[in-house]
Amino acid sequence: MPPKADTSDTLARHSAKMAKKKAARDKIMAKKDGEKGLIIVHTGSGKGKSSSGFGMILRCIAHEMPCAVVQFIKGAWETGERSLITEHFGDLCQFYAMGEGFTWETQDRERDIAAAQAGWEKAKELIRNPEIRMVLLDEINIALRYDYLSLDDMLTFLRDEKPPLTHVVLTGRNAAEPLIDAADLVSEMTLVKHPFRSGIKGQPGVEF
């Protein structure tokens, strides 16, 4: 059965409600004229942390804003986003795959630490460059969780050396509380359902 057509009174009430909401929203937005380079954290057990970070990178590319990606764990993988960016947008986005896979794959802590530290040195170089407007540190939270990197050193660097208008995005589950406290924007992806639990492997276009 098709829905009933709205009456003129219903449409009028809706228009008045939306007009009131718009006026309130416009009043709020009129006070928001500041600009700042943000520290952005995507964490949580759910899927979408890296995907969201790469979505922001693509927005930067669309706005012709120079940006960069440093991958701390998945560097050994050939991913769709890596291929797209390096093959088509390398002039706007620098891409560094510094990781060698998850720690259970390498089974070599010293090698993992060396790769993470090399990634962080490259990240600092990129962040210091004021021409680069956003730097995505993909899966850095995992490197921090395993103590491959010093959280205190990283927070000090972001506080003291990040240019004022540079955005830094840090992804990975189990983000440390001090990082969450220092961040301007934090999103937590919550796991509700995942096909991996039903025996379905990661698939191109969804996972990588």
XYZ file of C-alpha atoms in Angstrom:
208
model
C 0.000 0.000 0.000
C 1.515 3.377 -0.992
C 2.051 5.920 1.788
C -0.645 8.508 2.319
C -0.032 11.890 0.740
C 0.950 14.597 3.200
C -1.696 17.225 3.904
C -0.997 20.915 3.496
C -0.928 21.266 7.290
C 1.672 18.484 7.568
C 3.835 20.094 4.903
C 3.539 23.482 6.578
C 4.559 22.085 9.973
C 7.523 20.313 8.381
C 8.654 23.492 6.605
C 8.377 25.514 9.819
C 10.321 22.871 11.748
C 13.102 22.751 9.149
C 13.279 26.562 8.971
C 13.690 26.723 12.743
C 16.372 24.044 12.640
C 18.232 25.847 9.850
C 18.151 29.142 11.746
C 19.600 27.459 14.842
C 22.253 25.733 12.738
C 23.192 28.941 10.933
C 23.583 30.696 14.274
C 25.966 27.994 15.496
C 27.961 27.975 12.246
C 28.344 31.767 12.305
C 30.526 31.371 15.390
C 32.744 28.675 13.804
C 35.289 30.602 11.784
C 38.525 29.169 13.169
C 40.940 26.938 11.277
C 43.416 24.515 12.814
C 45.487 21.518 11.831
C 43.824 18.623 13.629
C 45.112 15.499 15.317
C 42.606 12.850 14.253
C 42.366 9.325 15.682
C 40.430 6.418 14.159
C 40.374 3.478 16.555
C 38.158 0.665 17.830
C 37.663 -3.029 17.049
C 35.396 -2.447 14.052
C 36.326 -2.268 10.389
C 36.793 1.091 8.676
C 39.641 2.850 10.452
C 42.086 2.856 7.558
C 39.263 3.189 5.037
C 38.115 6.392 6.728
C 41.667 7.728 6.782
C 42.083 7.069 3.075
C 38.744 8.750 2.458
C 40.218 11.903 3.994
C 43.317 11.554 1.831
C 41.135 11.359 -1.284
C 39.326 14.505 -0.168
C 42.679 16.279 0.094
C 43.582 15.081 -3.388
C 40.239 16.341 -4.714
C 40.982 19.771 -3.195
C 44.524 19.639 -4.662
C 45.994 19.717 -1.167
C 49.410 18.025 -0.909
C 49.224 15.054 1.462
C 51.102 11.908 2.421
C 50.605 8.368 3.731
C 52.934 6.301 5.895
C 51.836 2.700 6.461
C 53.283 1.088 9.574
C 51.987 -2.483 9.375
C 50.366 -3.287 6.032
C 53.294 -2.174 3.913
C 53.942 -5.679 2.596
C 50.436 -5.812 1.063
C 49.584 -4.540 -2.399
C 46.376 -2.656 -1.634
C 43.891 -0.923 -3.901
C 44.365 2.453 -2.255
C 48.134 2.219 -2.606
C 47.904 1.370 -6.309
C 45.369 4.125 -6.976
C 47.324 6.842 -5.214
C 50.795 5.962 -6.470
C 49.705 5.370 -10.073
C 47.351 8.325 -10.493
C 47.938 10.914 -7.758
C 51.612 10.630 -6.919
C 52.095 14.318 -7.685
C 49.767 15.262 -4.814
C 50.181 12.398 -2.356
C 53.430 10.807 -1.261
C 52.991 7.168 -0.235
C 55.429 5.206 1.935
C 54.741 1.572 2.782
C 57.147 1.078 5.681
C 55.663 -1.959 7.417
C 56.457 -5.587 6.673
C 53.235 -7.216 7.815
C 51.682 -8.043 11.152
C 53.994 -9.042 13.963
C 52.823 -12.672 13.882
C 53.880 -12.813 10.225
C 57.398 -11.429 10.610
C 58.006 -13.140 13.988
C 60.986 -10.839 14.432
C 60.504 -8.089 17.027
C 63.787 -6.307 16.274
C 62.897 -6.163 12.595
C 59.422 -4.860 13.414
C 60.857 -2.175 15.683
C 63.340 -1.084 13.025
C 60.591 -0.849 10.391
C 58.318 1.146 12.705
C 61.075 3.558 13.671
C 62.025 4.069 10.037
C 58.378 4.794 9.328
C 58.217 7.326 12.156
C 61.334 9.116 10.936
C 59.744 9.442 7.489
C 56.484 10.581 9.119
C 58.273 13.331 11.050
C 59.954 14.542 7.878
C 56.598 14.758 6.122
C 54.776 16.402 9.028
C 57.474 19.060 9.392
C 56.897 20.149 5.791
C 54.239 22.913 5.965
C 53.375 22.380 2.295
C 51.883 18.965 3.155
C 48.426 19.563 4.558
C 47.572 16.063 5.805
C 49.642 13.045 6.835
C 47.962 9.681 7.373
C 49.827 7.386 9.783
C 48.085 4.135 8.955
C 48.071 1.482 11.711
C 50.503 3.467 13.861
C 48.406 2.636 16.935
C 49.465 -0.998 16.597
C 53.132 0.006 16.521
C 52.559 2.105 19.633
C 50.686 -0.687 21.396
C 53.599 -3.101 20.913
C 56.092 -0.464 22.095
C 57.816 -0.287 18.725
C 57.620 3.488 19.138
C 57.633 5.838 22.119
C 54.201 7.333 22.690
C 55.654 10.157 24.790
C 58.128 11.100 22.054
C 55.373 11.067 19.439
C 53.030 13.268 21.484
C 55.848 15.712 22.211
C 56.663 15.926 18.518
C 53.036 16.519 17.527
C 52.697 19.211 20.184
C 55.948 21.034 19.484
C 56.788 20.490 15.810
C 53.576 19.933 13.844
C 52.838 23.013 11.716
C 49.673 24.830 12.844
C 47.563 23.933 9.782
C 48.749 20.356 9.201
C 46.288 17.547 9.873
C 47.666 14.248 11.187
C 45.479 11.133 11.081
C 46.429 8.125 13.228
C 44.643 4.814 12.708
C 44.595 1.410 14.392
C 42.779 -0.274 17.224
C 43.631 0.207 20.899
C 44.629 3.862 20.690
C 46.352 4.888 23.918
C 44.420 7.134 26.298
C 47.074 9.903 26.238
C 46.755 10.016 22.449
C 42.969 10.188 22.688
C 43.306 13.024 25.210
C 45.663 14.940 22.919
C 43.534 14.470 19.781
C 41.052 16.989 18.403
C 38.832 14.411 16.711
C 38.430 10.776 17.785
C 36.195 8.179 16.138
C 35.733 4.668 17.480
C 34.629 1.978 15.050
C 32.499 -0.605 16.865
C 32.391 -4.198 15.664
C 28.812 -5.393 15.252
C 29.243 -8.104 12.641
C 32.121 -9.251 10.432
C 32.171 -11.912 7.662
C 35.544 -13.239 8.844
C 33.724 -14.911 11.729
C 31.644 -16.811 9.177
C 34.695 -18.148 7.386
C 34.873 -15.475 4.665
C 38.358 -14.213 3.898
C 39.327 -10.638 3.189
C 38.318 -9.610 -0.320
C 39.555 -7.010 -2.829
C 37.566 -3.801 -2.700
C 36.391 -4.513 0.844
C 39.513 -5.284 2.867
C 42.316 -4.143 0.581
